[in-house]
Amino acid sequence: MKLHTPLLAAAIVLALTACGKSSEPAATPDTLAPAEAAPAPEAAPAVDASATAAATDATAATADQCTFNLEGNDAMQYNVKNIDVPKSCTQFTINLKHTGTMPVAAMGHNVVIAKTSDMNGVAADGATVQPDHVKAGDTRVVAHSGMVGGGQSTSITFDVPKIADGSYSFFCTFPGHSTMMHGTLTLV
Ligand SMILES: [Cu+2]
């Protein structure tokens, strides 16, 4: 059989060639297929699967990683100057707690997200807007919370891709506060 096979194959090729070129494309893959397919089943899918699972666990963001607890106080200060935002988060939440005791009318705080270059403009345009101090329909604003006074909390959630096209900051738009109450958002 072994001796005859090459001869047989050669005979078939010759025969097909003689029949016309239109038959060659179909005949060639059939001839090569058994030899090329043989090594494929030797791959080890078990190892690949565990490696993929480990990689997924390492890159998947947890709810904790996609949330930051920010504080504002009676001294017109946030407690941080930067918040890292993991790129692996689809959405990111900032919870703001006013740790002071002063009323919202005197020491109100909120948290607003916009490009750093738009911060002063957003704050200025919101200065006279009651009660949130953010101009209605301000397209520069990615997200903003309401104003809170001492002991109160508020929260914002935004889509992480919305802060990927430049340098963004979080800040308070209570009149006069953004000069002190601002920080950067850093995609990590
Ligand atoms: Cu404030």
PDB file of C-alpha atoms and ligand atoms in Angstrom:
ATOM      1  CA  MET A   1       0.000   0.000   0.000  1.00  0.00           C
ATOM      2  CA  LYS A   2       2.728   2.474   1.066  1.00  0.00           C
ATOM      3  CA  LEU A   3       4.601   2.019  -2.143  1.00  0.00           C
ATOM      4  CA  HIS A   4       1.545   2.404  -4.229  1.00  0.00           C
ATOM      5  CA  THR A   5       0.159   5.536  -2.597  1.00  0.00           C
ATOM      6  CA  PRO A   6       2.668   8.071  -3.993  1.00  0.00           C
ATOM      7  CA  LEU A   7       2.276   6.589  -7.378  1.00  0.00           C
ATOM      8  CA  LEU A   8      -1.475   6.758  -7.066  1.00  0.00           C
ATOM      9  CA  ALA A   9      -1.353  10.381  -5.927  1.00  0.00           C
ATOM     10  CA  ALA A  10       0.976  11.252  -8.768  1.00  0.00           C
ATOM     11  CA  ALA A  11      -1.340   9.526 -11.163  1.00  0.00           C
ATOM     12  CA  ILE A  12      -4.304  11.497  -9.813  1.00  0.00           C
ATOM     13  CA  VAL A  13      -2.436  14.796 -10.073  1.00  0.00           C
ATOM     14  CA  LEU A  14      -1.424  13.988 -13.596  1.00  0.00           C
ATOM     15  CA  ALA A  15      -4.939  12.981 -14.429  1.00  0.00           C
ATOM     16  CA  LEU A  16      -6.395  16.177 -12.906  1.00  0.00           C
ATOM     17  CA  THR A  17      -3.821  18.312 -14.628  1.00  0.00           C
ATOM     18  CA  ALA A  18      -4.725  16.654 -17.869  1.00  0.00           C
ATOM     19  CA  CYS A  19      -8.399  17.325 -17.245  1.00  0.00           C
ATOM     20  CA  GLY A  20      -7.867  21.055 -17.102  1.00  0.00           C
ATOM     21  CA  LYS A  21      -6.734  23.800 -14.694  1.00  0.00           C
ATOM     22  CA  SER A  22     -10.207  24.337 -13.294  1.00  0.00           C
ATOM     23  CA  SER A  23      -9.910  21.105 -11.286  1.00  0.00           C
ATOM     24  CA  GLU A  24      -6.597  21.917  -9.566  1.00  0.00           C
ATOM     25  CA  PRO A  25      -7.726  24.239  -6.765  1.00  0.00           C
ATOM     26  CA  ALA A  26     -10.171  21.649  -5.465  1.00  0.00           C
ATOM     27  CA  ALA A  27      -7.692  18.772  -5.663  1.00  0.00           C
ATOM     28  CA  THR A  28      -4.791  20.492  -3.888  1.00  0.00           C
ATOM     29  CA  PRO A  29      -6.419  21.176  -0.489  1.00  0.00           C
ATOM     30  CA  ASP A  30      -7.739  17.626  -0.309  1.00  0.00           C
ATOM     31  CA  THR A  31      -4.267  16.235  -0.824  1.00  0.00           C
ATOM     32  CA  LEU A  32      -2.612  18.450   1.832  1.00  0.00           C
ATOM     33  CA  ALA A  33      -5.311  18.390   4.489  1.00  0.00           C
ATOM     34  CA  PRO A  34      -4.486  15.085   6.301  1.00  0.00           C
ATOM     35  CA  ALA A  35      -0.787  15.904   6.753  1.00  0.00           C
ATOM     36  CA  GLU A  36      -1.386  19.476   8.039  1.00  0.00           C
ATOM     37  CA  ALA A  37      -4.272  18.649  10.355  1.00  0.00           C
ATOM     38  CA  ALA A  38      -2.342  16.027  12.326  1.00  0.00           C
ATOM     39  CA  PRO A  39      -0.323  18.329  14.725  1.00  0.00           C
ATOM     40  CA  ALA A  40      -3.319  20.486  15.718  1.00  0.00           C
ATOM     41  CA  PRO A  41      -4.900  18.139  18.343  1.00  0.00           C
ATOM     42  CA  GLU A  42      -1.636  18.167  20.335  1.00  0.00           C
ATOM     43  CA  ALA A  43      -2.330  21.683  21.706  1.00  0.00           C
ATOM     44  CA  ALA A  44      -3.049  21.747  25.478  1.00  0.00           C
ATOM     45  CA  PRO A  45      -6.315  23.663  26.026  1.00  0.00           C
ATOM     46  CA  ALA A  46      -6.279  23.125  29.836  1.00  0.00           C
ATOM     47  CA  VAL A  47      -3.196  25.316  30.328  1.00  0.00           C
ATOM     48  CA  ASP A  48      -4.526  28.038  28.048  1.00  0.00           C
ATOM     49  CA  ALA A  49      -7.847  28.179  29.893  1.00  0.00           C
ATOM     50  CA  SER A  50      -6.330  28.621  33.362  1.00  0.00           C
ATOM     51  CA  ALA A  51      -3.939  31.281  32.112  1.00  0.00           C
ATOM     52  CA  THR A  52      -6.827  33.207  30.567  1.00  0.00           C
ATOM     53  CA  ALA A  53      -8.864  32.971  33.773  1.00  0.00           C
ATOM     54  CA  ALA A  54      -5.966  34.330  35.837  1.00  0.00           C
ATOM     55  CA  ALA A  55      -5.461  37.228  33.451  1.00  0.00           C
ATOM     56  CA  THR A  56      -9.152  38.087  33.585  1.00  0.00           C
ATOM     57  CA  ASP A  57      -9.115  38.145  37.386  1.00  0.00           C
ATOM     58  CA  ALA A  58      -6.072  40.392  37.421  1.00  0.00           C
ATOM     59  CA  THR A  59      -7.550  43.006  35.096  1.00  0.00           C
ATOM     60  CA  ALA A  60     -11.185  42.977  36.193  1.00  0.00           C
ATOM     61  CA  ALA A  61     -12.017  45.948  38.377  1.00  0.00           C
ATOM     62  CA  THR A  62     -13.875  45.432  41.612  1.00  0.00           C
ATOM     63  CA  ALA A  63     -16.589  47.759  42.873  1.00  0.00           C
ATOM     64  CA  ASP A  64     -14.164  49.089  45.494  1.00  0.00           C
ATOM     65  CA  GLN A  65     -11.627  50.052  42.830  1.00  0.00           C
ATOM     66  CA  CYS A  66     -14.316  51.959  40.935  1.00  0.00           C
ATOM     67  CA  THR A  67     -15.465  54.004  43.937  1.00  0.00           C
ATOM     68  CA  PHE A  68     -13.768  56.761  45.913  1.00  0.00           C
ATOM     69  CA  ASN A  69     -14.949  58.238  49.207  1.00  0.00           C
ATOM     70  CA  LEU A  70     -14.146  61.959  49.129  1.00  0.00           C
ATOM     71  CA  GLU A  71     -14.506  64.296  52.091  1.00  0.00           C
ATOM     72  CA  GLY A  72     -15.063  68.030  52.381  1.00  0.00           C
ATOM     73  CA  ASN A  73     -14.748  69.991  55.640  1.00  0.00           C
ATOM     74  CA  ASP A  74     -15.622  73.305  57.296  1.00  0.00           C
ATOM     75  CA  ALA A  75     -12.205  74.711  56.303  1.00  0.00           C
ATOM     76  CA  MET A  76     -13.154  74.648  52.591  1.00  0.00           C
ATOM     77  CA  GLN A  77     -10.957  71.638  51.845  1.00  0.00           C
ATOM     78  CA  TYR A  78     -11.260  68.260  50.205  1.00  0.00           C
ATOM     79  CA  ASN A  79      -9.159  65.556  51.837  1.00  0.00           C
ATOM     80  CA  VAL A  80      -7.244  64.644  48.633  1.00  0.00           C
ATOM     81  CA  LYS A  81      -5.692  66.465  45.671  1.00  0.00           C
ATOM     82  CA  ASN A  82      -5.941  63.559  43.233  1.00  0.00           C
ATOM     83  CA  ILE A  83      -8.177  60.589  42.594  1.00  0.00           C
ATOM     84  CA  ASP A  84      -6.900  57.650  40.542  1.00  0.00           C
ATOM     85  CA  VAL A  85      -9.506  56.242  38.164  1.00  0.00           C
ATOM     86  CA  PRO A  86      -8.741  52.720  36.866  1.00  0.00           C
ATOM     87  CA  LYS A  87      -9.200  52.399  33.107  1.00  0.00           C
ATOM     88  CA  SER A  88     -10.669  48.956  33.781  1.00  0.00           C
ATOM     89  CA  CYS A  89     -13.721  50.595  35.397  1.00  0.00           C
ATOM     90  CA  THR A  90     -16.695  51.113  33.099  1.00  0.00           C
ATOM     91  CA  GLN A  91     -18.124  53.663  35.501  1.00  0.00           C
ATOM     92  CA  PHE A  92     -16.582  55.448  38.468  1.00  0.00           C
ATOM     93  CA  THR A  93     -18.369  56.725  41.564  1.00  0.00           C
ATOM     94  CA  ILE A  94     -17.283  59.519  43.880  1.00  0.00           C
ATOM     95  CA  ASN A  95     -19.083  59.651  47.210  1.00  0.00           C
ATOM     96  CA  LEU A  96     -18.736  63.051  48.895  1.00  0.00           C
ATOM     97  CA  LYS A  97     -19.193  63.371  52.642  1.00  0.00           C
ATOM     98  CA  HIS A  98     -19.250  66.783  54.301  1.00  0.00           C
ATOM     99  CA  THR A  99     -17.435  66.064  57.563  1.00  0.00           C
ATOM    100  CA  GLY A 100     -18.071  69.505  59.033  1.00  0.00           C
ATOM    101  CA  THR A 101     -21.054  71.005  60.842  1.00  0.00           C
ATOM    102  CA  MET A 102     -21.652  74.250  58.950  1.00  0.00           C
ATOM    103  CA  PRO A 103     -24.908  74.635  56.996  1.00  0.00           C
ATOM    104  CA  VAL A 104     -25.031  74.292  53.218  1.00  0.00           C
ATOM    105  CA  ALA A 105     -25.742  78.013  52.766  1.00  0.00           C
ATOM    106  CA  ALA A 106     -22.482  78.972  54.456  1.00  0.00           C
ATOM    107  CA  MET A 107     -20.127  76.088  53.623  1.00  0.00           C
ATOM    108  CA  GLY A 108     -21.850  74.051  50.951  1.00  0.00           C
ATOM    109  CA  HIS A 109     -19.823  71.521  48.987  1.00  0.00           C
ATOM    110  CA  ASN A 110     -20.467  69.556  45.839  1.00  0.00           C
ATOM    111  CA  VAL A 111     -18.315  67.596  43.418  1.00  0.00           C
ATOM    112  CA  VAL A 112     -18.208  68.520  39.737  1.00  0.00           C
ATOM    113  CA  ILE A 113     -16.218  66.810  36.957  1.00  0.00           C
ATOM    114  CA  ALA A 114     -14.974  68.793  33.953  1.00  0.00           C
ATOM    115  CA  LYS A 115     -11.804  69.378  31.983  1.00  0.00           C
ATOM    116  CA  THR A 116      -9.231  71.154  34.115  1.00  0.00           C
ATOM    117  CA  SER A 117      -9.121  73.946  31.549  1.00  0.00           C
ATOM    118  CA  ASP A 118     -12.900  74.451  31.963  1.00  0.00           C
ATOM    119  CA  MET A 119     -12.897  74.458  35.760  1.00  0.00           C
ATOM    120  CA  ASN A 120     -12.834  78.229  36.272  1.00  0.00           C
ATOM    121  CA  GLY A 121     -15.467  78.829  33.615  1.00  0.00           C
ATOM    122  CA  VAL A 122     -17.822  76.194  34.992  1.00  0.00           C
ATOM    123  CA  ALA A 123     -17.423  77.563  38.531  1.00  0.00           C
ATOM    124  CA  ALA A 124     -17.951  81.162  37.404  1.00  0.00           C
ATOM    125  CA  ASP A 125     -21.063  80.338  35.370  1.00  0.00           C
ATOM    126  CA  GLY A 126     -22.486  78.370  38.289  1.00  0.00           C
ATOM    127  CA  ALA A 127     -21.811  80.993  40.940  1.00  0.00           C
ATOM    128  CA  THR A 128     -25.295  82.507  40.921  1.00  0.00           C
ATOM    129  CA  VAL A 129     -27.211  79.337  40.086  1.00  0.00           C
ATOM    130  CA  GLN A 130     -29.276  78.081  43.041  1.00  0.00           C
ATOM    131  CA  PRO A 131     -29.099  75.663  44.650  1.00  0.00           C
ATOM    132  CA  ASP A 132     -26.543  73.513  42.833  1.00  0.00           C
ATOM    133  CA  HIS A 133     -24.149  76.170  41.504  1.00  0.00           C
ATOM    134  CA  VAL A 134     -23.881  74.471  38.112  1.00  0.00           C
ATOM    135  CA  LYS A 135     -25.351  76.109  35.014  1.00  0.00           C
ATOM    136  CA  ALA A 136     -28.255  74.094  33.602  1.00  0.00           C
ATOM    137  CA  GLY A 137     -27.218  72.105  30.526  1.00  0.00           C
ATOM    138  CA  ASP A 138     -23.533  72.962  30.886  1.00  0.00           C
ATOM    139  CA  THR A 139     -21.989  70.615  28.320  1.00  0.00           C
ATOM    140  CA  ARG A 140     -18.529  71.066  29.837  1.00  0.00           C
ATOM    141  CA  VAL A 141     -19.718  69.210  32.921  1.00  0.00           C
ATOM    142  CA  VAL A 142     -19.264  65.425  32.819  1.00  0.00           C
ATOM    143  CA  ALA A 143     -21.089  64.950  36.129  1.00  0.00           C
ATOM    144  CA  HIS A 144     -22.059  66.946  39.196  1.00  0.00           C
ATOM    145  CA  SER A 145     -23.698  66.319  42.530  1.00  0.00           C
ATOM    146  CA  GLY A 146     -26.037  68.475  44.560  1.00  0.00           C
ATOM    147  CA  MET A 147     -24.789  70.745  47.349  1.00  0.00           C
ATOM    148  CA  VAL A 148     -24.424  69.301  50.831  1.00  0.00           C
ATOM    149  CA  GLY A 149     -23.862  70.872  54.244  1.00  0.00           C
ATOM    150  CA  GLY A 150     -22.217  69.524  57.390  1.00  0.00           C
ATOM    151  CA  GLY A 151     -23.007  65.891  58.094  1.00  0.00           C
ATOM    152  CA  GLN A 152     -24.583  65.304  54.675  1.00  0.00           C
ATOM    153  CA  SER A 153     -23.412  63.108  51.805  1.00  0.00           C
ATOM    154  CA  THR A 154     -23.926  63.011  48.054  1.00  0.00           C
ATOM    155  CA  SER A 155     -22.616  61.006  45.134  1.00  0.00           C
ATOM    156  CA  ILE A 156     -21.838  61.115  41.429  1.00  0.00           C
ATOM    157  CA  THR A 157     -21.199  58.355  38.903  1.00  0.00           C
ATOM    158  CA  PHE A 158     -19.728  58.924  35.464  1.00  0.00           C
ATOM    159  CA  ASP A 159     -18.644  56.831  32.482  1.00  0.00           C
ATOM    160  CA  VAL A 160     -14.871  56.455  32.642  1.00  0.00           C
ATOM    161  CA  PRO A 161     -14.341  56.839  28.855  1.00  0.00           C
ATOM    162  CA  LYS A 162     -15.690  60.399  29.178  1.00  0.00           C
ATOM    163  CA  ILE A 163     -12.523  61.527  30.942  1.00  0.00           C
ATOM    164  CA  ALA A 164     -10.113  59.869  28.512  1.00  0.00           C
ATOM    165  CA  ASP A 165      -9.701  62.737  26.048  1.00  0.00           C
ATOM    166  CA  GLY A 166      -7.788  65.183  28.183  1.00  0.00           C
ATOM    167  CA  SER A 167      -6.928  66.390  31.667  1.00  0.00           C
ATOM    168  CA  TYR A 168      -9.921  66.343  34.017  1.00  0.00           C
ATOM    169  CA  SER A 169     -10.466  67.635  37.530  1.00  0.00           C
ATOM    170  CA  PHE A 170     -13.038  67.400  40.303  1.00  0.00           C
ATOM    171  CA  PHE A 171     -13.986  70.585  42.107  1.00  0.00           C
ATOM    172  CA  CYS A 172     -16.559  72.369  44.250  1.00  0.00           C
ATOM    173  CA  THR A 173     -18.608  75.122  42.597  1.00  0.00           C
ATOM    174  CA  PHE A 174     -19.867  76.810  45.756  1.00  0.00           C
ATOM    175  CA  PRO A 175     -18.874  80.465  45.145  1.00  0.00           C
ATOM    176  CA  GLY A 176     -15.183  80.918  45.875  1.00  0.00           C
ATOM    177  CA  HIS A 177     -14.498  77.298  46.756  1.00  0.00           C
ATOM    178  CA  SER A 178     -12.929  75.956  43.553  1.00  0.00           C
ATOM    179  CA  THR A 179      -9.714  77.877  44.102  1.00  0.00           C
ATOM    180  CA  MET A 180      -9.032  75.649  47.106  1.00  0.00           C
ATOM    181  CA  MET A 181     -11.365  72.742  46.534  1.00  0.00           C
ATOM    182  CA  HIS A 182     -10.105  71.041  43.416  1.00  0.00           C
ATOM    183  CA  GLY A 183      -8.065  68.011  42.464  1.00  0.00           C
ATOM    184  CA  THR A 184      -7.058  65.998  39.446  1.00  0.00           C
ATOM    185  CA  LEU A 185      -8.504  62.782  38.070  1.00  0.00           C
ATOM    186  CA  THR A 186      -5.776  60.450  36.844  1.00  0.00           C
ATOM    187  CA  LEU A 187      -6.551  57.480  34.621  1.00  0.00           C
ATOM    188  CA  VAL A 188      -4.449  54.558  35.744  1.00  0.00           C
TER     189      VAL A 188
HETATM  190 CU    CU B   1     -17.297  73.732  48.712  1.00  0.00          CU
END
